[in-house]
Amino acid sequence: MAHQDPIARLVSQLARLPGIGEKTANRLAFHIIKEPAAFAQELSEALLGVKERIGLCTTCCNLTETDPCWICQSEKRDSSVICVVEGTPDLMAIERTGEFMGRYHVLHGVLRPLEGVGPDEIRVRELVQRLSKPEQGVREVIVATNPNTDGETTALYIARLLRPFEVKVTRIASGIPIGGDLEYTDRVTLGRALLGRREI
Amino acid sequence: MAHQDPIARLVSQLARLPGIGEKTANRLAFHIIKEPAAFAQELSEALLGVKERIGLCTTCCNLTETDPCWICQSEKRDSSVICVVEGTPDLMAIERTGEFMGRYHVLHGVLRPLEGVGPDEIRVRELVQRLSKPEQGVREVIVATNPNTDGETTALYIARLLRPFEVKVTRIASGIPIGGDLEYTDRVTLGRALLGRREI
């Protein structure tokens, strides 16, 4: 099977996916071959559909089929609070908690100065533009980037950038995960948990 | 994102693949969204191509684009030896060794009496038909099913089935893998390695 036959082609295409090595790609390919044709057909349509029909919401930059996205459209959401996230998966994670009824802003990345990812590569300008319109009535911006170096840098950058506006900029809490164990918590997290202590 | 939007649809389609859970499907989907449209396009074409263009070789039952397959077509392969394998991935593994220059027969499964997989569910009839034609000149059938319960059962079944024909039925060797360690070899394998000892 030296020539690029359809099986080898499918294997090499699957192996381009992140975290899928050649062995897994092989296993997946032979599974797809074994399944009825509808399986490959449906997966193929889903692949094309996602690229054809998904774009960015012009308000919050979320990935969406409609513009504005369903969250920006919803009358039930509180427009005075904007939660800033790195990507749509983070937005979906917050939605799953059911704890947040405000709106979002999706950055599509974080600042990575060492890798040359600056403010122009992520959607911060759109956030500033959004806050520039006083009719939006935004009171609070919650920065929910990940609690790692790049996420913290981005949070500080956003806080500084929004200083001219009359909004409160907050950061999600870091600490010991629920169900976690003090004994096995790394010292940075434990330190943060102490600093972020709250009255009960 | 409660309704079945294109992202949710892609995630659920990807999650149907074996070994791909919902989290991995999510990660893959967002990777696909981030990549240029050509990425999804090429993967989609490869998926359809494999189902449209791949069929079974009418001689050896191998998955193939052409009929007969490239191995059955090749003049360089020895028609007098047939290696019986469970599936095309096994055939490809044997091809990679470069040690076998005969032809193949692909069963597409093994006997699994407990799960109701009998001889009609795998391609043994095709093997018998192939041997029924004396002009093929088959001298040896090497049964290269996996050395586990189902593979051994299938090997014994094939050996019994081919008894009426004037062919030698052989089984691939089991033993300690090259680079392996006697100390850490399980006792069944070590027992097999002793039984299968050869003069040097």
mmCIF file of C-alpha atoms in Angstrom:
data_model
loop_
_atom_site.group_PDB
_atom_site.id
_atom_site.type_symbol
_atom_site.label_atom_id
_atom_site.label_comp_id
_atom_site.label_asym_id
_atom_site.label_seq_id
_atom_site.Cartn_x
_atom_site.Cartn_y
_atom_site.Cartn_z
ATOM 1 C CA MET A 1 0.000 0.000 0.000
ATOM 2 C CA ALA A 2 2.784 2.400 -0.929
ATOM 3 C CA HIS A 3 0.649 4.718 -3.084
ATOM 4 C CA GLN A 4 -1.738 7.234 -1.521
ATOM 5 C CA ASP A 5 -4.867 5.106 -1.618
ATOM 6 C CA PRO A 6 -8.115 6.301 0.036
ATOM 7 C CA ILE A 7 -7.300 4.505 3.302
ATOM 8 C CA ALA A 8 -3.814 6.027 3.569
ATOM 9 C CA ARG A 9 -5.297 9.404 2.692
ATOM 10 C CA LEU A 10 -7.928 9.172 5.427
ATOM 11 C CA VAL A 11 -5.298 8.038 7.931
ATOM 12 C CA SER A 12 -3.042 10.981 7.099
ATOM 13 C CA GLN A 13 -5.961 13.432 7.307
ATOM 14 C CA LEU A 14 -7.065 12.062 10.683
ATOM 15 C CA ALA A 15 -3.481 12.178 11.951
ATOM 16 C CA ARG A 16 -3.505 15.969 11.386
ATOM 17 C CA LEU A 17 -5.965 16.318 14.273
ATOM 18 C CA PRO A 18 -4.361 17.314 17.582
ATOM 19 C CA GLY A 19 -3.584 14.395 19.860
ATOM 20 C CA ILE A 20 -4.283 11.824 17.141
ATOM 21 C CA GLY A 21 -1.153 9.856 16.255
ATOM 22 C CA GLU A 22 -0.722 7.501 13.336
ATOM 23 C CA LYS A 23 -1.840 4.429 15.311
ATOM 24 C CA THR A 24 -5.056 6.083 16.514
ATOM 25 C CA ALA A 25 -5.687 7.474 13.029
ATOM 26 C CA ASN A 26 -5.362 3.919 11.682
ATOM 27 C CA ARG A 27 -7.794 2.567 14.242
ATOM 28 C CA LEU A 28 -10.304 5.337 13.516
ATOM 29 C CA ALA A 29 -9.973 4.875 9.754
ATOM 30 C CA PHE A 30 -10.688 1.139 9.925
ATOM 31 C CA HIS A 31 -13.608 1.806 12.241
ATOM 32 C CA ILE A 32 -15.038 4.277 9.713
ATOM 33 C CA ILE A 33 -14.573 1.739 6.905
ATOM 34 C CA LYS A 34 -16.411 -0.911 8.912
ATOM 35 C CA GLU A 35 -19.373 1.341 9.745
ATOM 36 C CA PRO A 36 -22.212 1.937 7.260
ATOM 37 C CA ALA A 37 -21.620 4.714 4.708
ATOM 38 C CA ALA A 38 -24.041 6.995 6.619
ATOM 39 C CA PHE A 39 -21.493 7.299 9.433
ATOM 40 C CA ALA A 40 -18.790 8.825 7.212
ATOM 41 C CA GLN A 41 -21.459 10.867 5.441
ATOM 42 C CA GLU A 42 -22.794 12.423 8.641
ATOM 43 C CA LEU A 43 -19.359 13.156 10.041
ATOM 44 C CA SER A 44 -18.360 14.705 6.739
ATOM 45 C CA GLU A 45 -21.451 16.933 6.677
ATOM 46 C CA ALA A 46 -20.867 18.020 10.261
ATOM 47 C CA LEU A 47 -17.291 18.975 9.332
ATOM 48 C CA LEU A 48 -18.357 21.083 6.382
ATOM 49 C CA GLY A 49 -21.337 22.548 8.260
ATOM 50 C CA VAL A 50 -19.175 23.870 11.036
ATOM 51 C CA LYS A 51 -16.929 25.773 8.640
ATOM 52 C CA GLU A 52 -19.727 27.009 6.405
ATOM 53 C CA ARG A 53 -22.190 28.104 9.032
ATOM 54 C CA ILE A 54 -20.115 29.223 12.012
ATOM 55 C CA GLY A 55 -18.820 32.786 12.221
ATOM 56 C CA LEU A 56 -18.072 35.334 14.955
ATOM 57 C CA CYS A 57 -20.813 37.288 16.726
ATOM 58 C CA THR A 58 -20.230 40.966 15.862
ATOM 59 C CA THR A 59 -21.078 41.921 19.449
ATOM 60 C CA CYS A 60 -19.243 39.452 21.675
ATOM 61 C CA CYS A 61 -16.996 37.574 19.169
ATOM 62 C CA ASN A 62 -18.465 34.218 20.259
ATOM 63 C CA LEU A 63 -18.557 31.444 17.631
ATOM 64 C CA THR A 64 -22.099 31.431 16.338
ATOM 65 C CA GLU A 65 -24.442 30.397 13.586
ATOM 66 C CA THR A 66 -26.619 33.536 13.907
ATOM 67 C CA ASP A 67 -25.452 37.126 14.329
ATOM 68 C CA PRO A 68 -25.857 38.334 17.055
ATOM 69 C CA CYS A 69 -25.320 35.043 18.872
ATOM 70 C CA TRP A 70 -28.053 33.503 20.996
ATOM 71 C CA ILE A 71 -26.633 34.963 24.223
ATOM 72 C CA CYS A 72 -26.407 38.515 22.828
ATOM 73 C CA GLN A 73 -29.934 38.065 21.429
ATOM 74 C CA SER A 74 -31.441 36.815 24.670
ATOM 75 C CA GLU A 75 -33.647 39.268 26.562
ATOM 76 C CA LYS A 76 -33.079 37.322 29.762
ATOM 77 C CA ARG A 77 -29.377 38.034 30.037
ATOM 78 C CA ASP A 78 -28.045 40.906 32.138
ATOM 79 C CA SER A 79 -26.308 43.384 29.787
ATOM 80 C CA SER A 80 -24.580 45.181 32.643
ATOM 81 C CA VAL A 81 -22.123 42.330 33.314
ATOM 82 C CA ILE A 82 -19.669 41.041 30.715
ATOM 83 C CA CYS A 83 -17.601 37.922 31.351
ATOM 84 C CA VAL A 84 -14.367 37.901 29.306
ATOM 85 C CA VAL A 85 -13.171 34.417 28.327
ATOM 86 C CA GLU A 86 -10.302 33.045 26.249
ATOM 87 C CA GLY A 87 -12.436 30.912 23.965
ATOM 88 C CA THR A 88 -15.866 29.469 23.273
ATOM 89 C CA PRO A 89 -15.090 26.224 25.199
ATOM 90 C CA ASP A 90 -14.580 28.380 28.325
ATOM 91 C CA LEU A 91 -17.878 30.145 27.666
ATOM 92 C CA MET A 92 -19.584 26.771 27.395
ATOM 93 C CA ALA A 93 -17.971 25.645 30.660
ATOM 94 C CA ILE A 94 -19.333 28.730 32.450
ATOM 95 C CA GLU A 95 -22.767 28.218 30.881
ATOM 96 C CA ARG A 96 -22.809 24.678 32.265
ATOM 97 C CA THR A 97 -22.457 26.037 35.811
ATOM 98 C CA GLY A 98 -25.770 27.888 35.453
ATOM 99 C CA GLU A 99 -24.313 30.570 37.757
ATOM 100 C CA PHE A 100 -23.859 33.355 35.245
ATOM 101 C CA MET A 101 -26.689 35.280 33.632
ATOM 102 C CA GLY A 102 -24.722 38.159 32.117
ATOM 103 C CA ARG A 103 -23.179 38.395 28.673
ATOM 104 C CA TYR A 104 -19.768 37.364 27.353
ATOM 105 C CA HIS A 105 -16.822 38.593 25.393
ATOM 106 C CA VAL A 106 -14.647 35.986 23.680
ATOM 107 C CA LEU A 107 -10.987 36.970 23.186
ATOM 108 C CA HIS A 108 -9.972 34.005 20.991
ATOM 109 C CA GLY A 109 -6.636 33.729 22.729
ATOM 110 C CA VAL A 110 -4.537 35.405 25.392
ATOM 111 C CA LEU A 111 -1.522 37.688 25.276
ATOM 112 C CA ARG A 112 1.677 35.684 24.852
ATOM 113 C CA PRO A 113 4.392 38.302 24.676
ATOM 114 C CA LEU A 114 7.177 35.723 24.300
ATOM 115 C CA GLU A 115 5.450 34.113 21.323
ATOM 116 C CA GLY A 116 4.613 37.435 19.711
ATOM 117 C CA VAL A 117 0.873 37.281 20.456
ATOM 118 C CA GLY A 118 -0.005 40.885 21.234
ATOM 119 C CA PRO A 119 -3.288 42.771 21.738
ATOM 120 C CA ASP A 120 -3.888 42.943 17.957
ATOM 121 C CA GLU A 121 -3.994 39.136 17.709
ATOM 122 C CA ILE A 122 -6.841 38.763 20.213
ATOM 123 C CA ARG A 123 -10.250 40.438 20.372
ATOM 124 C CA VAL A 124 -9.574 43.139 22.971
ATOM 125 C CA ARG A 125 -10.256 46.053 20.622
ATOM 126 C CA GLU A 126 -13.820 44.790 20.177
ATOM 127 C CA LEU A 127 -14.229 44.792 23.976
ATOM 128 C CA VAL A 128 -13.064 48.406 24.236
ATOM 129 C CA GLN A 129 -15.391 49.423 21.401
ATOM 130 C CA ARG A 130 -18.246 47.741 23.197
ATOM 131 C CA LEU A 131 -17.565 49.656 26.404
ATOM 132 C CA SER A 132 -17.175 52.925 24.483
ATOM 133 C CA LYS A 133 -20.916 52.911 23.844
ATOM 134 C CA PRO A 134 -22.430 54.223 27.083
ATOM 135 C CA GLU A 135 -25.938 53.059 26.040
ATOM 136 C CA GLN A 136 -24.781 49.508 26.763
ATOM 137 C CA GLY A 137 -24.769 50.301 30.488
ATOM 138 C CA VAL A 138 -21.970 47.894 31.430
ATOM 139 C CA ARG A 139 -21.155 48.068 35.139
ATOM 140 C CA GLU A 140 -18.838 45.122 35.595
ATOM 141 C CA VAL A 141 -16.323 43.174 33.497
ATOM 142 C CA ILE A 142 -15.369 39.786 34.962
ATOM 143 C CA VAL A 143 -12.063 38.577 33.512
ATOM 144 C CA ALA A 144 -12.281 34.792 33.385
ATOM 145 C CA THR A 145 -9.038 33.968 31.583
ATOM 146 C CA ASN A 146 -7.189 30.902 32.890
ATOM 147 C CA PRO A 147 -5.237 31.324 36.148
ATOM 148 C CA ASN A 148 -1.816 30.808 34.520
ATOM 149 C CA THR A 149 0.930 33.239 33.481
ATOM 150 C CA ASP A 150 -0.604 34.225 30.145
ATOM 151 C CA GLY A 151 -4.127 34.416 31.557
ATOM 152 C CA GLU A 152 -3.013 36.616 34.461
ATOM 153 C CA THR A 153 -1.010 38.886 32.151
ATOM 154 C CA THR A 154 -4.050 39.293 29.920
ATOM 155 C CA ALA A 155 -6.299 40.004 32.918
ATOM 156 C CA LEU A 156 -3.957 42.744 34.153
ATOM 157 C CA TYR A 157 -3.687 44.174 30.643
ATOM 158 C CA ILE A 158 -7.479 44.325 30.302
ATOM 159 C CA ALA A 159 -7.850 45.873 33.759
ATOM 160 C CA ARG A 160 -5.421 48.634 32.767
ATOM 161 C CA LEU A 161 -7.042 49.105 29.359
ATOM 162 C CA LEU A 162 -10.488 49.563 30.897
ATOM 163 C CA ARG A 163 -9.375 52.049 33.553
ATOM 164 C CA PRO A 164 -10.722 55.058 31.538
ATOM 165 C CA PHE A 165 -14.211 53.536 31.604
ATOM 166 C CA GLU A 166 -16.542 53.605 34.568
ATOM 167 C CA VAL A 167 -16.661 49.863 35.010
ATOM 168 C CA LYS A 168 -15.606 47.577 37.808
ATOM 169 C CA VAL A 169 -13.092 45.005 36.517
ATOM 170 C CA THR A 170 -13.045 41.767 38.538
ATOM 171 C CA ARG A 171 -11.148 38.485 38.320
ATOM 172 C CA ILE A 172 -12.585 35.000 38.962
ATOM 173 C CA ALA A 173 -11.376 33.407 42.196
ATOM 174 C CA SER A 174 -8.477 30.971 42.387
ATOM 175 C CA GLY A 175 -8.194 28.464 45.198
ATOM 176 C CA ILE A 176 -8.519 24.826 46.151
ATOM 177 C CA PRO A 177 -10.969 22.984 43.897
ATOM 178 C CA ILE A 178 -14.138 21.681 45.558
ATOM 179 C CA GLY A 179 -13.423 18.151 46.758
ATOM 180 C CA GLY A 180 -9.686 18.937 46.748
ATOM 181 C CA ASP A 181 -7.256 18.199 49.518
ATOM 182 C CA LEU A 182 -5.132 20.829 51.275
ATOM 183 C CA GLU A 183 -2.358 18.320 51.800
ATOM 184 C CA TYR A 184 -2.003 17.692 48.084
ATOM 185 C CA THR A 185 -2.637 21.227 46.821
ATOM 186 C CA ASP A 186 0.398 22.930 45.259
ATOM 187 C CA ARG A 187 1.752 25.831 47.271
ATOM 188 C CA VAL A 188 0.895 28.512 44.693
ATOM 189 C CA THR A 189 -2.774 27.498 44.722
ATOM 190 C CA LEU A 190 -2.808 27.201 48.497
ATOM 191 C CA GLY A 191 -1.200 30.659 48.802
ATOM 192 C CA ARG A 192 -3.886 32.052 46.523
ATOM 193 C CA ALA A 193 -6.609 30.359 48.529
ATOM 194 C CA LEU A 194 -5.294 32.060 51.674
ATOM 195 C CA LEU A 195 -5.004 35.462 50.019
ATOM 196 C CA GLY A 196 -8.493 35.142 48.594
ATOM 197 C CA ARG A 197 -10.100 34.106 51.912
ATOM 198 C CA ARG A 198 -13.618 35.353 52.575
ATOM 199 C CA GLU A 199 -15.578 36.009 55.711
ATOM 200 C CA ILE A 200 -18.162 33.348 56.523
ATOM 201 C CA MET B 1 -26.059 26.244 23.186
ATOM 202 C CA ALA B 2 -28.915 23.952 23.997
ATOM 203 C CA HIS B 3 -30.129 23.502 20.415
ATOM 204 C CA GLN B 4 -28.235 21.281 17.970
ATOM 205 C CA ASP B 5 -26.057 23.959 16.385
ATOM 206 C CA PRO B 6 -23.277 23.020 13.928
ATOM 207 C CA ILE B 7 -20.662 22.887 16.702
ATOM 208 C CA ALA B 8 -22.733 20.580 18.913
ATOM 209 C CA ARG B 9 -23.474 18.452 15.864
ATOM 210 C CA LEU B 10 -19.780 18.105 14.978
ATOM 211 C CA VAL B 11 -18.946 17.291 18.601
ATOM 212 C CA SER B 12 -21.585 14.567 18.756
ATOM 213 C CA GLN B 13 -20.444 13.121 15.417
ATOM 214 C CA LEU B 14 -16.795 13.063 16.509
ATOM 215 C CA ALA B 15 -17.772 11.485 19.827
ATOM 216 C CA ARG B 16 -19.170 8.488 17.902
ATOM 217 C CA LEU B 17 -15.610 7.522 16.955
ATOM 218 C CA PRO B 18 -14.112 4.779 19.147
ATOM 219 C CA GLY B 19 -11.971 6.075 21.999
ATOM 220 C CA ILE B 20 -13.101 9.674 21.470
ATOM 221 C CA GLY B 21 -15.021 10.963 24.489
ATOM 222 C CA GLU B 22 -17.002 14.179 24.670
ATOM 223 C CA LYS B 23 -14.061 16.209 25.978
ATOM 224 C CA THR B 24 -11.752 15.079 23.188
ATOM 225 C CA ALA B 25 -14.535 15.614 20.629
ATOM 226 C CA ASN B 26 -14.892 19.169 21.928
ATOM 227 C CA ARG B 27 -11.181 19.805 21.640
ATOM 228 C CA LEU B 28 -11.083 18.396 18.107
ATOM 229 C CA ALA B 29 -14.143 20.397 17.032
ATOM 230 C CA PHE B 30 -12.680 23.704 18.218
ATOM 231 C CA HIS B 31 -9.400 22.840 16.543
ATOM 232 C CA ILE B 32 -11.242 22.222 13.277
ATOM 233 C CA ILE B 33 -13.097 25.538 13.634
ATOM 234 C CA LYS B 34 -9.817 27.371 14.184
ATOM 235 C CA GLU B 35 -8.099 25.824 11.153
ATOM 236 C CA PRO B 36 -8.653 27.142 7.604
ATOM 237 C CA ALA B 37 -11.712 25.749 5.798
ATOM 238 C CA ALA B 38 -9.429 23.558 3.632
ATOM 239 C CA PHE B 39 -8.673 21.400 6.671
ATOM 240 C CA ALA B 40 -12.311 20.384 7.231
ATOM 241 C CA GLN B 41 -12.767 20.107 3.470
ATOM 242 C CA GLU B 42 -9.871 17.680 3.004
ATOM 243 C CA LEU B 43 -10.852 15.540 5.990
ATOM 244 C CA SER B 44 -14.414 15.452 4.739
ATOM 245 C CA GLU B 45 -13.322 14.364 1.253
ATOM 246 C CA ALA B 46 -11.079 11.675 2.696
ATOM 247 C CA LEU B 47 -14.029 10.351 4.735
ATOM 248 C CA LEU B 48 -16.314 10.148 1.741
ATOM 249 C CA GLY B 49 -13.547 8.803 -0.509
ATOM 250 C CA VAL B 50 -12.860 5.865 1.751
ATOM 251 C CA LYS B 51 -16.511 4.756 1.713
ATOM 252 C CA GLU B 52 -17.053 5.420 -1.993
ATOM 253 C CA ARG B 53 -13.906 3.893 -3.348
ATOM 254 C CA ILE B 54 -12.993 1.084 -0.959
ATOM 255 C CA GLY B 55 -14.489 -2.374 -1.417
ATOM 256 C CA LEU B 56 -13.430 -5.967 -0.826
ATOM 257 C CA CYS B 57 -11.052 -7.798 -3.170
ATOM 258 C CA THR B 58 -13.076 -10.674 -4.657
ATOM 259 C CA THR B 59 -10.052 -12.974 -4.319
ATOM 260 C CA CYS B 60 -8.604 -12.311 -0.839
ATOM 261 C CA CYS B 61 -11.299 -10.089 0.778
ATOM 262 C CA ASN B 62 -8.718 -7.369 1.496
ATOM 263 C CA LEU B 63 -10.004 -3.783 1.581
ATOM 264 C CA THR B 64 -9.057 -2.336 -1.773
ATOM 265 C CA GLU B 65 -9.658 0.398 -4.305
ATOM 266 C CA THR B 66 -9.066 -1.917 -7.284
ATOM 267 C CA ASP B 67 -10.361 -5.454 -7.760
ATOM 268 C CA PRO B 68 -8.330 -7.640 -7.522
ATOM 269 C CA CYS B 69 -6.259 -5.790 -4.915
ATOM 270 C CA TRP B 70 -2.674 -4.808 -5.575
ATOM 271 C CA ILE B 71 -1.307 -7.887 -3.772
ATOM 272 C CA CYS B 72 -3.511 -10.334 -5.729
ATOM 273 C CA GLN B 73 -2.558 -8.475 -8.925
ATOM 274 C CA SER B 74 1.173 -8.519 -8.284
ATOM 275 C CA GLU B 75 3.211 -10.987 -10.348
ATOM 276 C CA LYS B 76 5.968 -10.954 -7.756
ATOM 277 C CA ARG B 77 3.934 -12.544 -4.977
ATOM 278 C CA ASP B 78 4.065 -16.282 -4.354
ATOM 279 C CA SER B 79 0.584 -17.721 -5.004
ATOM 280 C CA SER B 80 1.405 -20.995 -3.256
ATOM 281 C CA VAL B 81 1.371 -19.454 0.247
ATOM 282 C CA ILE B 82 -1.686 -17.750 1.752
ATOM 283 C CA CYS B 83 -1.452 -15.881 5.033
ATOM 284 C CA VAL B 84 -4.828 -15.675 6.809
ATOM 285 C CA VAL B 85 -5.294 -12.525 8.912
ATOM 286 C CA GLU B 86 -8.145 -11.078 10.982
ATOM 287 C CA GLY B 87 -8.182 -7.695 9.292
ATOM 288 C CA THR B 88 -6.441 -5.334 6.899
ATOM 289 C CA PRO B 89 -4.461 -3.636 9.718
ATOM 290 C CA ASP B 90 -2.856 -7.038 10.443
ATOM 291 C CA LEU B 91 -2.058 -7.454 6.746
ATOM 292 C CA MET B 92 -0.420 -4.037 6.760
ATOM 293 C CA ALA B 93 1.583 -4.963 9.868
ATOM 294 C CA ILE B 94 2.887 -8.110 8.139
ATOM 295 C CA GLU B 95 3.674 -6.135 4.981
ATOM 296 C CA ARG B 96 5.768 -3.739 7.052
ATOM 297 C CA THR B 97 8.004 -6.623 8.172
ATOM 298 C CA GLY B 98 9.017 -7.236 4.551
ATOM 299 C CA GLU B 99 9.316 -10.938 5.456
ATOM 300 C CA PHE B 100 6.312 -12.274 3.581
ATOM 301 C CA MET B 101 6.072 -12.509 -0.186
ATOM 302 C CA GLY B 102 3.004 -14.718 -0.472
ATOM 303 C CA ARG B 103 -0.639 -13.705 -0.735
ATOM 304 C CA TYR B 104 -3.255 -13.022 1.934
ATOM 305 C CA HIS B 105 -6.765 -13.880 2.968
ATOM 306 C CA VAL B 106 -8.597 -11.353 5.170
ATOM 307 C CA LEU B 107 -11.261 -12.843 7.478
ATOM 308 C CA HIS B 108 -12.727 -9.533 8.724
ATOM 309 C CA GLY B 109 -13.111 -10.885 12.223
ATOM 310 C CA VAL B 110 -12.619 -14.054 14.248
ATOM 311 C CA LEU B 111 -14.975 -16.653 15.624
ATOM 312 C CA ARG B 112 -16.514 -15.496 18.902
ATOM 313 C CA PRO B 113 -18.879 -18.304 19.848
ATOM 314 C CA LEU B 114 -19.972 -16.591 23.073
ATOM 315 C CA GLU B 115 -20.957 -13.427 21.220
ATOM 316 C CA GLY B 116 -22.682 -15.340 18.434
ATOM 317 C CA VAL B 117 -20.012 -14.657 15.794
ATOM 318 C CA GLY B 118 -19.895 -17.889 13.809
ATOM 319 C CA PRO B 119 -18.246 -18.946 10.541
ATOM 320 C CA ASP B 120 -20.937 -17.198 8.469
ATOM 321 C CA GLU B 121 -20.014 -13.822 9.955
ATOM 322 C CA ILE B 122 -16.372 -13.991 8.831
ATOM 323 C CA ARG B 123 -14.846 -14.680 5.410
ATOM 324 C CA VAL B 124 -13.907 -18.351 5.807
ATOM 325 C CA ARG B 125 -16.192 -19.579 3.028
ATOM 326 C CA GLU B 126 -14.229 -17.437 0.557
ATOM 327 C CA LEU B 127 -11.016 -19.116 1.748
ATOM 328 C CA VAL B 128 -12.444 -22.600 1.199
ATOM 329 C CA GLN B 129 -13.694 -21.600 -2.255
ATOM 330 C CA ARG B 130 -10.260 -20.297 -3.086
ATOM 331 C CA LEU B 131 -8.614 -23.578 -2.092
ATOM 332 C CA SER B 132 -11.236 -25.583 -3.999
ATOM 333 C CA LYS B 133 -9.695 -24.373 -7.241
ATOM 334 C CA PRO B 134 -6.679 -26.640 -7.745
ATOM 335 C CA GLU B 135 -5.258 -24.356 -10.467
ATOM 336 C CA GLN B 136 -4.335 -21.903 -7.683
ATOM 337 C CA GLY B 137 -1.601 -24.300 -6.543
ATOM 338 C CA VAL B 138 -1.761 -23.375 -2.847
ATOM 339 C CA ARG B 139 0.702 -25.430 -0.795
ATOM 340 C CA GLU B 140 0.595 -23.672 2.556
ATOM 341 C CA VAL B 141 -1.907 -21.663 4.591
ATOM 342 C CA ILE B 142 -0.329 -19.658 7.444
ATOM 343 C CA VAL B 143 -2.951 -18.753 10.042
ATOM 344 C CA ALA B 144 -1.883 -15.376 11.492
ATOM 345 C CA THR B 145 -4.864 -14.628 13.732
ATOM 346 C CA ASN B 146 -3.987 -13.056 17.101
ATOM 347 C CA PRO B 147 -2.601 -15.408 19.778
ATOM 348 C CA ASN B 148 -5.614 -15.014 22.104
ATOM 349 C CA THR B 149 -8.607 -17.257 22.823
ATOM 350 C CA ASP B 150 -10.682 -16.192 19.819
ATOM 351 C CA GLY B 151 -7.698 -16.155 17.471
ATOM 352 C CA GLU B 152 -6.622 -19.643 18.568
ATOM 353 C CA THR B 153 -10.166 -20.998 18.242
ATOM 354 C CA THR B 154 -10.378 -19.577 14.745
ATOM 355 C CA ALA B 155 -6.988 -21.031 13.820
ATOM 356 C CA LEU B 156 -8.036 -24.507 14.986
ATOM 357 C CA TYR B 157 -11.351 -24.183 13.154
ATOM 358 C CA ILE B 158 -9.584 -23.243 9.914
ATOM 359 C CA ALA B 159 -7.081 -26.086 10.312
ATOM 360 C CA ARG B 160 -9.949 -28.571 10.654
ATOM 361 C CA LEU B 161 -11.879 -27.006 7.781
ATOM 362 C CA LEU B 162 -8.899 -27.273 5.425
ATOM 363 C CA ARG B 163 -8.090 -30.877 6.284
ATOM 364 C CA PRO B 164 -9.783 -32.205 3.085
ATOM 365 C CA PHE B 165 -7.404 -30.120 0.961
ATOM 366 C CA GLU B 166 -3.809 -30.996 0.239
ATOM 367 C CA VAL B 167 -2.360 -27.984 1.984
ATOM 368 C CA LYS B 168 -0.089 -27.557 4.961
ATOM 369 C CA VAL B 169 -1.789 -25.383 7.595
ATOM 370 C CA THR B 170 0.672 -23.553 9.867
ATOM 371 C CA ARG B 171 0.379 -21.099 12.726
ATOM 372 C CA ILE B 172 2.610 -18.074 13.388
ATOM 373 C CA ALA B 173 4.977 -18.516 16.352
ATOM 374 C CA SER B 174 4.178 -17.240 19.830
ATOM 375 C CA GLY B 175 6.964 -16.479 22.305
ATOM 376 C CA ILE B 176 8.948 -13.786 24.015
ATOM 377 C CA PRO B 177 9.016 -10.574 21.956
ATOM 378 C CA ILE B 178 12.419 -9.468 20.653
ATOM 379 C CA GLY B 179 13.983 -7.207 23.280
ATOM 380 C CA GLY B 180 11.727 -8.787 25.904
ATOM 381 C CA ASP B 181 12.791 -10.049 29.298
ATOM 382 C CA LEU B 182 12.275 -13.633 30.517
ATOM 383 C CA GLU B 183 11.874 -12.405 34.075
ATOM 384 C CA TYR B 184 8.924 -10.204 33.174
ATOM 385 C CA THR B 185 7.289 -12.451 30.592
ATOM 386 C CA ASP B 186 3.904 -13.838 31.638
ATOM 387 C CA ARG B 187 3.906 -17.585 32.234
ATOM 388 C CA VAL B 188 1.605 -18.458 29.328
ATOM 389 C CA THR B 189 3.916 -16.734 26.843
ATOM 390 C CA LEU B 190 6.995 -18.278 28.459
ATOM 391 C CA GLY B 191 5.356 -21.702 28.346
ATOM 392 C CA ARG B 192 4.631 -21.203 24.666
ATOM 393 C CA ALA B 193 8.173 -20.050 24.022
ATOM 394 C CA LEU B 194 9.458 -23.308 25.568
ATOM 395 C CA LEU B 195 7.024 -25.488 23.631
ATOM 396 C CA GLY B 196 7.911 -23.710 20.404
ATOM 397 C CA ARG B 197 11.673 -24.038 20.889
ATOM 398 C CA ARG B 198 13.780 -24.573 17.783
ATOM 399 C CA GLU B 199 17.143 -26.142 17.159
ATOM 400 C CA ILE B 200 19.956 -23.667 16.565
#
